[in-house]
C-alpha cells in the first residue's frame, strides 16, 4: 500500500514579499513533511520585505534567504489548496482546486510594529488550515 502524497498548498499575494512569504514559512515550520508548501506573487518584488523578515525572526523563523517568485499556472495546477491574499483577478482559477481568500492587511511599506499583528493573524490562519489538512481522511 502506497503512502498518499502530502497535501500541497500555494500561498499567493501580489508581490510575494510579505503575507504569502509569512504564511509559507509558518506552514513549513508547523507542518514539516506533512504538507508541501509553495508561495508566489502575481507581480513579485525584488526582495522580501525587511520588516517581514524581522517580524518572522522574532518568532524564531528565518526567511532572510527567501526570494519572491512569480506565480505560474504550473504552481497552481500542482497545488491542492490555493490561498490568495489580495491578488484579485491575477490569480488563475482551475476547477477541482480548493480556493481560500484570506483578508489580511498588506505589510508593504510598514514597519515591524505594523507587521506583527499581520504575522500573528497569519499564524492563526495557518494553524487552522493545518488542523483541517491533518483531519483529512486521506492525510
PDB file of C-alpha atoms in Angstrom:
ATOM      1  CA  UNK A   1       0.000   0.000   0.000  1.00  0.00           C
ATOM      2  CA  UNK A   2       1.458   3.358  -1.027  1.00  0.00           C
ATOM      3  CA  UNK A   3       1.565   6.363   1.232  1.00  0.00           C
ATOM      4  CA  UNK A   4      -0.592   9.202  -0.120  1.00  0.00           C
ATOM      5  CA  UNK A   5       1.260  12.345  -1.127  1.00  0.00           C
ATOM      6  CA  UNK A   6       1.040  15.148   1.393  1.00  0.00           C
ATOM      7  CA  UNK A   7      -1.425  17.911   0.532  1.00  0.00           C
ATOM      8  CA  UNK A   8       0.091  20.820  -1.372  1.00  0.00           C
ATOM      9  CA  UNK A   9      -0.668  24.439  -0.503  1.00  0.00           C
ATOM     10  CA  UNK A  10       0.119  27.516  -2.583  1.00  0.00           C
ATOM     11  CA  UNK A  11       0.042  30.956  -0.960  1.00  0.00           C
ATOM     12  CA  UNK A  12      -0.397  33.857  -3.389  1.00  0.00           C
ATOM     13  CA  UNK A  13      -0.220  37.616  -2.942  1.00  0.00           C
ATOM     14  CA  UNK A  14       0.744  40.387  -5.328  1.00  0.00           C
ATOM     15  CA  UNK A  15       4.427  40.866  -4.523  1.00  0.00           C
ATOM     16  CA  UNK A  16       5.254  37.562  -2.743  1.00  0.00           C
ATOM     17  CA  UNK A  17       7.259  39.721  -0.355  1.00  0.00           C
ATOM     18  CA  UNK A  18       5.098  39.728   2.771  1.00  0.00           C
ATOM     19  CA  UNK A  19       1.885  37.851   3.523  1.00  0.00           C
ATOM     20  CA  UNK A  20       2.465  34.825   1.306  1.00  0.00           C
ATOM     21  CA  UNK A  21       6.076  34.522   2.494  1.00  0.00           C
ATOM     22  CA  UNK A  22       4.975  34.582   6.149  1.00  0.00           C
ATOM     23  CA  UNK A  23       2.197  32.058   5.523  1.00  0.00           C
ATOM     24  CA  UNK A  24       4.510  29.686   3.655  1.00  0.00           C
ATOM     25  CA  UNK A  25       7.136  29.964   6.383  1.00  0.00           C
ATOM     26  CA  UNK A  26       4.618  29.250   9.147  1.00  0.00           C
ATOM     27  CA  UNK A  27       3.139  26.257   7.306  1.00  0.00           C
ATOM     28  CA  UNK A  28       6.600  24.858   6.583  1.00  0.00           C
ATOM     29  CA  UNK A  29       7.643  25.399  10.209  1.00  0.00           C
ATOM     30  CA  UNK A  30       4.463  23.958  11.755  1.00  0.00           C
ATOM     31  CA  UNK A  31       3.605  21.307   9.166  1.00  0.00           C
ATOM     32  CA  UNK A  32       7.011  19.838   8.450  1.00  0.00           C
ATOM     33  CA  UNK A  33       6.813  16.992   5.942  1.00  0.00           C
ATOM     34  CA  UNK A  34       3.037  16.633   6.429  1.00  0.00           C
ATOM     35  CA  UNK A  35       2.440  19.287   3.771  1.00  0.00           C
ATOM     36  CA  UNK A  36       4.077  20.614   0.611  1.00  0.00           C
ATOM     37  CA  UNK A  37       4.314  24.413   0.600  1.00  0.00           C
ATOM     38  CA  UNK A  38       4.694  26.954  -2.207  1.00  0.00           C
ATOM     39  CA  UNK A  39       4.334  30.723  -2.422  1.00  0.00           C
ATOM     40  CA  UNK A  40       4.239  33.103  -5.360  1.00  0.00           C
ATOM     41  CA  UNK A  41       3.166  36.544  -6.477  1.00  0.00           C
ATOM     42  CA  UNK A  42       1.315  37.911  -9.476  1.00  0.00           C
ATOM     43  CA  UNK A  43       3.856  40.781  -9.669  1.00  0.00           C
ATOM     44  CA  UNK A  44       6.773  39.659  -7.480  1.00  0.00           C
ATOM     45  CA  UNK A  45       9.007  42.199  -5.779  1.00  0.00           C
ATOM     46  CA  UNK A  46      12.787  42.080  -5.966  1.00  0.00           C
ATOM     47  CA  UNK A  47      13.200  41.119  -2.297  1.00  0.00           C
ATOM     48  CA  UNK A  48      11.199  40.035   0.722  1.00  0.00           C
ATOM     49  CA  UNK A  49      10.047  42.979   2.848  1.00  0.00           C
ATOM     50  CA  UNK A  50      12.748  43.575   5.517  1.00  0.00           C
ATOM     51  CA  UNK A  51      10.091  44.294   8.174  1.00  0.00           C
ATOM     52  CA  UNK A  52       8.528  40.901   7.412  1.00  0.00           C
ATOM     53  CA  UNK A  53      11.932  39.198   7.747  1.00  0.00           C
ATOM     54  CA  UNK A  54      12.446  40.951  11.092  1.00  0.00           C
ATOM     55  CA  UNK A  55       8.961  40.093  12.392  1.00  0.00           C
ATOM     56  CA  UNK A  56       9.373  36.419  11.485  1.00  0.00           C
ATOM     57  CA  UNK A  57      12.816  36.359  13.102  1.00  0.00           C
ATOM     58  CA  UNK A  58      11.162  37.474  16.347  1.00  0.00           C
ATOM     59  CA  UNK A  59       9.224  34.185  16.407  1.00  0.00           C
ATOM     60  CA  UNK A  60      12.260  32.088  15.509  1.00  0.00           C
ATOM     61  CA  UNK A  61      11.638  31.655  11.774  1.00  0.00           C
ATOM     62  CA  UNK A  62      14.378  32.820   9.402  1.00  0.00           C
ATOM     63  CA  UNK A  63      13.130  33.809   5.955  1.00  0.00           C
ATOM     64  CA  UNK A  64      16.080  36.058   5.108  1.00  0.00           C
ATOM     65  CA  UNK A  65      17.192  33.744   2.281  1.00  0.00           C
ATOM     66  CA  UNK A  66      13.754  33.630   0.607  1.00  0.00           C
ATOM     67  CA  UNK A  67      13.150  35.389  -2.693  1.00  0.00           C
ATOM     68  CA  UNK A  68       9.835  36.402  -4.281  1.00  0.00           C
ATOM     69  CA  UNK A  69       8.701  34.015  -7.002  1.00  0.00           C
ATOM     70  CA  UNK A  70       6.409  34.598  -9.964  1.00  0.00           C
ATOM     71  CA  UNK A  71       3.011  32.914  -9.968  1.00  0.00           C
ATOM     72  CA  UNK A  72       2.841  30.224 -12.654  1.00  0.00           C
ATOM     73  CA  UNK A  73      -0.006  28.154 -13.989  1.00  0.00           C
ATOM     74  CA  UNK A  74       2.048  25.060 -13.127  1.00  0.00           C
ATOM     75  CA  UNK A  75       2.280  26.039  -9.455  1.00  0.00           C
ATOM     76  CA  UNK A  76      -1.500  26.383  -9.263  1.00  0.00           C
ATOM     77  CA  UNK A  77      -2.097  23.110 -11.094  1.00  0.00           C
ATOM     78  CA  UNK A  78       0.305  21.269  -8.755  1.00  0.00           C
ATOM     79  CA  UNK A  79      -1.441  22.533  -5.602  1.00  0.00           C
ATOM     80  CA  UNK A  80      -4.431  21.079  -3.762  1.00  0.00           C
ATOM     81  CA  UNK A  81      -5.232  24.300  -1.921  1.00  0.00           C
ATOM     82  CA  UNK A  82      -4.636  27.820  -3.266  1.00  0.00           C
ATOM     83  CA  UNK A  83      -4.798  30.610  -0.708  1.00  0.00           C
ATOM     84  CA  UNK A  84      -4.969  34.133  -2.078  1.00  0.00           C
ATOM     85  CA  UNK A  85      -4.197  37.259  -0.108  1.00  0.00           C
ATOM     86  CA  UNK A  86      -5.207  40.268  -2.138  1.00  0.00           C
ATOM     87  CA  UNK A  87      -4.141  39.242  -5.645  1.00  0.00           C
ATOM     88  CA  UNK A  88      -7.642  39.625  -7.083  1.00  0.00           C
ATOM     89  CA  UNK A  89      -8.189  38.605 -10.683  1.00  0.00           C
ATOM     90  CA  UNK A  90      -4.465  37.966 -11.249  1.00  0.00           C
ATOM     91  CA  UNK A  91      -4.809  34.533  -9.644  1.00  0.00           C
ATOM     92  CA  UNK A  92      -5.598  31.792 -12.178  1.00  0.00           C
ATOM     93  CA  UNK A  93      -8.550  29.550 -11.423  1.00  0.00           C
ATOM     94  CA  UNK A  94      -8.666  25.819 -12.112  1.00  0.00           C
ATOM     95  CA  UNK A  95     -11.704  23.641 -11.395  1.00  0.00           C
ATOM     96  CA  UNK A  96     -11.139  20.999  -8.737  1.00  0.00           C
ATOM     97  CA  UNK A  97      -8.794  23.117  -6.635  1.00  0.00           C
ATOM     98  CA  UNK A  98      -9.775  24.396  -3.221  1.00  0.00           C
ATOM     99  CA  UNK A  99      -9.503  28.178  -3.085  1.00  0.00           C
ATOM    100  CA  UNK A 100      -9.449  30.274   0.071  1.00  0.00           C
ATOM    101  CA  UNK A 101      -9.065  34.042   0.295  1.00  0.00           C
ATOM    102  CA  UNK A 102      -7.541  35.365   3.498  1.00  0.00           C
ATOM    103  CA  UNK A 103      -8.360  39.029   4.076  1.00  0.00           C
ATOM    104  CA  UNK A 104      -5.183  40.438   5.627  1.00  0.00           C
ATOM    105  CA  UNK A 105      -3.614  43.878   5.710  1.00  0.00           C
ATOM    106  CA  UNK A 106      -0.712  44.354   3.314  1.00  0.00           C
ATOM    107  CA  UNK A 107       2.602  44.809   5.153  1.00  0.00           C
ATOM    108  CA  UNK A 108       4.159  46.666   2.198  1.00  0.00           C
ATOM    109  CA  UNK A 109       5.791  49.875   3.369  1.00  0.00           C
ATOM    110  CA  UNK A 110       5.038  49.093   7.023  1.00  0.00           C
ATOM    111  CA  UNK A 111       7.450  48.892   9.922  1.00  0.00           C
ATOM    112  CA  UNK A 112       7.858  45.876  12.198  1.00  0.00           C
ATOM    113  CA  UNK A 113       5.292  47.236  14.692  1.00  0.00           C
ATOM    114  CA  UNK A 114       2.616  47.190  11.975  1.00  0.00           C
ATOM    115  CA  UNK A 115       3.726  43.799  10.628  1.00  0.00           C
ATOM    116  CA  UNK A 116       3.465  41.946  13.969  1.00  0.00           C
ATOM    117  CA  UNK A 117      -0.370  41.820  14.084  1.00  0.00           C
ATOM    118  CA  UNK A 118      -0.462  40.699  10.434  1.00  0.00           C
ATOM    119  CA  UNK A 119       2.113  37.991  11.236  1.00  0.00           C
ATOM    120  CA  UNK A 120       0.086  36.834  14.232  1.00  0.00           C
ATOM    121  CA  UNK A 121      -3.151  36.707  12.200  1.00  0.00           C
ATOM    122  CA  UNK A 122      -1.392  34.675   9.509  1.00  0.00           C
ATOM    123  CA  UNK A 123      -0.084  32.233  12.111  1.00  0.00           C
ATOM    124  CA  UNK A 124      -3.628  31.669  13.404  1.00  0.00           C
ATOM    125  CA  UNK A 125      -4.946  31.120   9.856  1.00  0.00           C
ATOM    126  CA  UNK A 126      -2.113  28.653   9.162  1.00  0.00           C
ATOM    127  CA  UNK A 127      -2.749  26.739  12.400  1.00  0.00           C
ATOM    128  CA  UNK A 128      -6.424  26.407  11.434  1.00  0.00           C
ATOM    129  CA  UNK A 129      -5.529  25.274   7.923  1.00  0.00           C
ATOM    130  CA  UNK A 130      -3.070  22.708   9.250  1.00  0.00           C
ATOM    131  CA  UNK A 131      -5.719  21.315  11.604  1.00  0.00           C
ATOM    132  CA  UNK A 132      -8.097  20.946   8.629  1.00  0.00           C
ATOM    133  CA  UNK A 133      -5.450  19.280   6.475  1.00  0.00           C
ATOM    134  CA  UNK A 134      -4.456  16.876   9.291  1.00  0.00           C
ATOM    135  CA  UNK A 135      -8.108  15.931   9.683  1.00  0.00           C
ATOM    136  CA  UNK A 136      -8.485  14.920   6.029  1.00  0.00           C
ATOM    137  CA  UNK A 137      -9.389  11.220   5.734  1.00  0.00           C
ATOM    138  CA  UNK A 138      -6.611  10.674   3.159  1.00  0.00           C
ATOM    139  CA  UNK A 139      -3.989  12.679   5.047  1.00  0.00           C
TER     140      UNK A 139
END
